[in-house]
Short mmCIF file of C-alpha atoms in Angstrom, two decimals:
data_model
loop_
_atom_site.label_atom_id
_atom_site.label_comp_id
_atom_site.label_asym_id
_atom_site.label_seq_id
_atom_site.Cartn_x
_atom_site.Cartn_y
_atom_site.Cartn_z
CA UNK A 1 32.64 23.00 11.49
CA UNK A 2 33.03 26.37 13.19
CA UNK A 3 36.74 26.60 12.33
CA UNK A 4 35.91 25.78 8.70
CA UNK A 5 33.44 28.65 8.63
CA UNK A 6 36.06 30.92 10.16
CA UNK A 7 38.60 29.91 7.51
CA UNK A 8 36.09 30.76 4.77
CA UNK A 9 35.54 34.20 6.27
CA UNK A 10 39.23 35.04 6.76
CA UNK A 11 40.66 33.76 3.50
CA UNK A 12 40.92 36.55 0.93
CA UNK A 13 38.76 36.26 -2.22
CA UNK A 14 41.54 34.98 -4.46
CA UNK A 15 40.61 32.91 -7.51
CA UNK A 16 43.84 31.82 -9.22
CA UNK A 17 43.94 30.08 -12.56
CA UNK A 18 45.75 26.80 -13.15
CA UNK A 19 45.99 26.44 -16.90
CA UNK A 20 42.49 26.74 -18.29
CA UNK A 21 40.84 26.08 -14.95
CA UNK A 22 39.65 28.65 -12.42
CA UNK A 23 40.18 27.70 -8.76
CA UNK A 24 37.27 29.14 -6.74
CA UNK A 25 38.04 31.13 -3.61
CA UNK A 26 36.38 28.66 -1.15
CA UNK A 27 38.58 25.80 -2.37
CA UNK A 28 41.64 26.56 -0.23
CA UNK A 29 39.90 27.34 3.10
CA UNK A 30 37.17 24.75 2.62
CA UNK A 31 39.05 21.81 1.10
CA UNK A 32 42.79 22.33 1.48
CA UNK A 33 42.76 23.48 5.11
CA UNK A 34 40.44 20.65 6.16
CA UNK A 35 42.39 18.04 4.20
CA UNK A 36 45.73 19.16 5.60
CA UNK A 37 44.27 19.17 9.12
CA UNK A 38 43.13 15.55 9.11
CA UNK A 39 46.17 14.41 7.15
CA UNK A 40 48.44 15.96 9.79
CA UNK A 41 46.48 14.28 12.59
CA UNK A 42 46.92 10.85 11.04
CA UNK A 43 50.52 11.36 9.90
CA UNK A 44 51.94 12.94 13.07
CA UNK A 45 52.67 9.66 14.97
CA UNK A 46 54.48 8.19 11.96
CA UNK A 47 56.46 11.38 11.31
CA UNK A 48 57.51 11.61 14.95
CA UNK A 49 58.59 7.97 14.88
CA UNK A 50 60.75 8.64 11.84
CA UNK A 51 62.32 11.68 13.49
CA UNK A 52 63.01 10.14 16.92
CA UNK A 53 63.53 6.48 15.85
CA UNK A 54 61.37 5.49 18.81
CA UNK A 55 59.55 2.25 18.02
CA UNK A 56 58.61 1.26 21.54
CA UNK A 57 55.05 0.71 22.68
CA UNK A 58 53.50 3.65 24.50
CA UNK A 59 50.53 2.95 26.74
CA UNK A 60 50.91 5.93 29.07
CA UNK A 61 50.67 9.63 28.33
CA UNK A 62 53.96 11.48 28.08
CA UNK A 63 54.61 14.53 30.18
CA UNK A 64 54.56 17.72 28.07
CA UNK A 65 57.93 18.82 29.44
CA UNK A 66 59.60 15.72 27.98
CA UNK A 67 58.62 16.71 24.42
CA UNK A 68 58.95 20.49 23.96
CA UNK A 69 58.61 20.36 20.17
CA UNK A 70 55.39 18.38 20.35
CA UNK A 71 54.13 20.77 23.02
CA UNK A 72 54.90 23.86 20.95
CA UNK A 73 53.35 22.49 17.76
CA UNK A 74 50.24 21.35 19.62
CA UNK A 75 49.67 24.70 21.34
CA UNK A 76 50.24 26.57 18.06
CA UNK A 77 47.72 24.34 16.26
CA UNK A 78 45.10 24.74 19.00
CA UNK A 79 45.58 28.52 18.94
CA UNK A 80 45.21 28.59 15.16
CA UNK A 81 41.89 26.74 15.22
CA UNK A 82 40.67 28.70 18.25
CA UNK A 83 41.13 31.94 16.30
CA UNK A 84 39.22 30.41 13.38
CA UNK A 85 36.36 29.41 15.68
CA UNK A 86 36.12 32.93 17.11
CA UNK A 87 36.34 34.41 13.61
CA UNK A 88 33.30 32.37 12.59
CA UNK A 89 31.19 34.76 14.66
CA UNK A 90 32.73 37.98 13.38
CA UNK A 91 29.36 39.46 12.44
CA UNK A 92 27.98 38.93 15.95
CA UNK A 93 31.15 40.29 17.57
CA UNK A 94 31.09 43.34 15.28
CA UNK A 95 27.47 44.01 16.22
CA UNK A 96 28.18 43.70 19.95
CA UNK A 97 31.29 45.87 19.82
CA UNK A 98 29.79 48.28 17.27
CA UNK A 99 32.79 48.19 14.96
CA UNK A 100 32.92 47.60 11.20
CA UNK A 101 33.03 43.92 10.32
CA UNK A 102 35.78 44.48 7.73
CA UNK A 103 38.06 46.02 10.37
CA UNK A 104 37.41 43.03 12.61
CA UNK A 105 38.27 40.68 9.75
CA UNK A 106 41.60 42.45 9.29
CA UNK A 107 42.38 41.97 12.99
CA UNK A 108 41.53 38.26 12.82
CA UNK A 109 43.68 37.81 9.71
CA UNK A 110 46.66 39.17 11.61
CA UNK A 111 45.90 37.13 14.74
CA UNK A 112 45.52 33.84 12.87
CA UNK A 113 49.07 34.22 11.54
CA UNK A 114 50.86 35.81 14.50
CA UNK A 115 49.18 34.41 17.62
CA UNK A 116 49.93 30.69 16.92
CA UNK A 117 53.62 31.50 16.47
CA UNK A 118 53.77 33.40 19.76
CA UNK A 119 51.88 30.82 21.82
CA UNK A 120 53.78 27.92 20.26
CA UNK A 121 57.15 29.51 21.00
CA UNK A 122 56.08 30.31 24.57
CA UNK A 123 54.88 26.74 25.17
CA UNK A 124 58.12 25.37 23.72
CA UNK A 125 60.26 27.52 26.02
CA UNK A 126 58.19 26.68 29.11
CA UNK A 127 58.33 22.95 28.40
CA UNK A 128 62.08 23.09 27.86
CA UNK A 129 62.53 25.12 31.05
CA UNK A 130 60.55 22.57 33.04
CA UNK A 131 62.60 19.72 31.59
CA UNK A 132 65.99 21.33 32.23
CA UNK A 133 65.22 22.94 35.58
CA UNK A 134 64.22 21.58 38.96
CA UNK A 135 60.72 23.08 38.98
CA UNK A 136 57.95 20.58 39.64
CA UNK A 137 55.18 22.87 38.40
CA UNK A 138 54.80 25.79 36.06
CA UNK A 139 54.50 28.25 38.94
CA UNK A 140 57.87 27.14 40.36
CA UNK A 141 59.88 28.31 37.35
CA UNK A 142 62.54 30.94 37.98
CA UNK A 143 64.31 33.39 35.72
CA UNK A 144 67.34 31.11 35.70
CA UNK A 145 65.22 28.24 34.34
CA UNK A 146 63.80 30.44 31.60
CA UNK A 147 67.27 31.72 30.70
CA UNK A 148 68.60 28.16 30.48
CA UNK A 149 65.71 27.19 28.21
CA UNK A 150 66.83 29.70 25.58
CA UNK A 151 70.27 28.11 25.29
CA UNK A 152 71.32 24.97 23.53
CA UNK A 153 70.63 21.49 24.78
CA UNK A 154 73.44 20.41 27.13
CA UNK A 155 75.44 17.38 25.98
CA UNK A 156 74.50 14.07 27.62
CA UNK A 157 76.54 12.93 30.54
CA UNK A 158 79.32 10.51 29.77
CA UNK A 159 78.49 8.26 32.70
CA UNK A 160 75.23 7.21 34.27
CA UNK A 161 74.58 8.55 37.76
CA UNK A 162 75.38 6.23 40.61
CA UNK A 163 72.47 3.90 41.33
CA UNK A 164 71.20 3.37 44.86
CA UNK A 165 72.22 0.32 46.86
CA UNK A 166 69.82 -2.59 47.07
CA UNK A 167 69.39 -2.25 50.83
CA UNK A 168 68.71 1.49 50.62
CA UNK A 169 65.42 2.57 52.18
CA UNK A 170 62.82 4.76 50.52
CA UNK A 171 60.95 4.56 47.25
CA UNK A 172 62.74 3.11 44.26
CA UNK A 173 62.32 1.26 40.98
CA UNK A 174 63.57 -2.33 40.87
CA UNK A 175 64.42 -3.92 37.52
CA UNK A 176 65.35 -7.54 36.87
CA UNK A 177 65.80 -9.86 33.88
CA UNK A 178 63.27 -12.64 33.46
CA UNK A 179 64.36 -14.94 30.67
CA UNK A 180 64.65 -12.86 27.50
CA UNK A 181 62.61 -9.91 28.83
CA UNK A 182 62.93 -7.30 31.55
CA UNK A 183 60.42 -6.42 34.24
CA UNK A 184 60.21 -3.66 36.81
CA UNK A 185 58.25 -2.65 39.86
CA UNK A 186 57.79 0.43 42.03
CA UNK A 187 58.36 -0.10 45.73
CA UNK A 188 57.93 2.20 48.70
CA UNK A 189 58.61 0.23 51.91
CA UNK A 190 57.73 3.16 54.16
CA UNK A 191 54.21 3.40 52.70
CA UNK A 192 53.85 -0.34 52.13
CA UNK A 193 53.22 0.13 48.39
CA UNK A 194 54.45 -2.29 45.72
CA UNK A 195 53.28 -1.95 42.11
CA UNK A 196 54.56 -4.29 39.40
CA UNK A 197 54.61 -3.24 35.75
CA UNK A 198 52.04 -5.22 33.78
CA UNK A 199 54.07 -5.41 30.56
CA UNK A 200 57.47 -6.93 29.93
CA UNK A 201 60.18 -4.98 28.10
CA UNK A 202 62.48 -6.45 25.49
CA UNK A 203 65.56 -4.60 26.76
CA UNK A 204 66.74 -2.96 29.94
CA UNK A 205 66.54 0.46 28.27
CA UNK A 206 62.85 -0.04 27.48
CA UNK A 207 62.14 -1.09 31.07
CA UNK A 208 64.00 1.96 32.40
CA UNK A 209 62.10 4.26 30.02
CA UNK A 210 58.72 2.79 31.05
CA UNK A 211 59.53 3.08 34.75
CA UNK A 212 60.85 6.62 34.35
CA UNK A 213 57.69 7.63 32.48
CA UNK A 214 55.41 6.18 35.16
CA UNK A 215 57.45 7.40 38.16
CA UNK A 216 59.73 10.28 37.09
CA UNK A 217 62.53 11.22 39.42
CA UNK A 218 62.55 7.94 41.39
CA UNK A 219 65.88 6.12 41.80
CA UNK A 220 66.22 2.76 40.12
CA UNK A 221 68.28 -0.33 40.91
CA UNK A 222 68.86 -3.59 39.04
CA UNK A 223 68.31 -6.72 41.14
CA UNK A 224 69.72 -10.14 40.17
CA UNK A 225 66.39 -11.91 39.88
CA UNK A 226 62.66 -11.64 40.54
CA UNK A 227 62.29 -10.01 43.95
CA UNK A 228 60.55 -12.22 46.50
CA UNK A 229 56.87 -11.56 46.94
CA UNK A 230 55.78 -10.08 50.22
CA UNK A 231 54.45 -12.79 52.58
CA UNK A 232 50.69 -12.60 53.08
CA UNK A 233 49.50 -11.34 56.43
CA UNK A 234 47.44 -13.28 58.94
CA UNK A 235 44.20 -11.58 57.96
CA UNK A 236 44.74 -12.29 54.26
CA UNK A 237 45.65 -15.92 54.97
CA UNK A 238 42.57 -16.39 57.15
CA UNK A 239 40.31 -14.84 54.50
CA UNK A 240 41.79 -17.04 51.78
CA UNK A 241 41.34 -20.21 53.84
CA UNK A 242 37.82 -19.19 54.77
CA UNK A 243 36.95 -18.56 51.13
CA UNK A 244 38.31 -21.96 50.11
CA UNK A 245 36.31 -23.64 52.89
CA UNK A 246 33.08 -21.90 51.89
CA UNK A 247 33.57 -22.82 48.24
CA UNK A 248 34.24 -26.46 49.14
CA UNK A 249 31.14 -26.70 51.33
CA UNK A 250 29.02 -25.04 48.63
CA UNK A 251 30.19 -27.53 46.00
CA UNK A 252 29.50 -30.46 48.36
CA UNK A 253 25.97 -29.23 49.13
CA UNK A 254 25.24 -28.68 45.44
CA UNK A 255 26.45 -32.20 44.59
CA UNK A 256 24.28 -33.75 47.33
CA UNK A 257 21.20 -31.84 46.18
CA UNK A 258 21.75 -32.90 42.59
CA UNK A 259 22.13 -36.53 43.62
CA UNK A 260 18.98 -36.41 45.77
CA UNK A 261 17.04 -34.82 42.89
CA UNK A 262 18.03 -37.65 40.57
CA UNK A 263 16.84 -40.32 43.03
CA UNK A 264 13.46 -38.67 43.59
CA UNK A 265 11.19 -39.09 46.63
CA UNK A 266 10.63 -42.87 46.04
CA UNK A 267 14.22 -43.91 45.46
CA UNK A 268 16.41 -44.08 42.38
CA UNK A 269 14.71 -44.00 39.01
#
C-alpha cells in the first residue's frame, strides 16, 4: 500500500462537485488509481489479444525485444509506481535532506508525470533496436541500431528465407506433420542434444512460432514424417534389461512368499 500512500500525498487537494454531491480529495488517488491499476492488470491480456489477433497458447515467456510496446508500457508503469512508493516517505526524505517537504512534493509531482514517459520511451526504443539489429545483448547495441529503431518498421519480406537442407550439420529445428497436428524438435548433432516439443500445434505457423520462441535464431527445416528416434546405446540397453530382470525376480519372490504365507507352517489351511 506504499504506492497508494504516495498517491494520496501527491494528488492536489481538489474537491470537485458532481451535481449536489461533493467528491472528497482522497477519492481519486485512493479509489480511482487503485481501481484502474487492478483493472488494467486483468484487462491487459484481453486487450493485447484484440490488438494482435493472437489466440495461440503461450506457455513460455516472450523476449522483451519481440514486444517493444509491451516493454515500454511495462517500464513506464513500474516507474510510475516506483515514484509513488518513494513519495510515500517524503517526510522522512525531507528531514534527511533538510529541505521543505512542500518543495519535495512539487518535485515528486513533476517526476510522477515526466519520468514514466521518459523511461517508457527509452525502453521502447531499446527493445526495437534489439529486435531490428544484430545485437545479442543490450551492451552490444551500436549507434546504427539505435538510429534504425527511430525509423519506421521495415516491410516484411516477400519470400521466406531459404531453409537449410535436411542433411545439413549443426543445430536446427525440425518440424513434421503428425495427423492433423504439427510437432517440432530441437536437434544439435554435434552436442548430442535432441529436445522434442511437448505440445502439438494445430498449424505449421504455430509450430514455427513456438520453436522460434524457444530457440530464437536457429534454422528450421520441414521433414516428411516423424524423425527416427536415436537408437539406444549399449549401456542404456544393458540397464533396461537389468531393470526388467530385477523387477521380474522381485515379483516372483513376492509371489512365492505370499503363497508360503497362505499355506502356513503345517501345510495349506
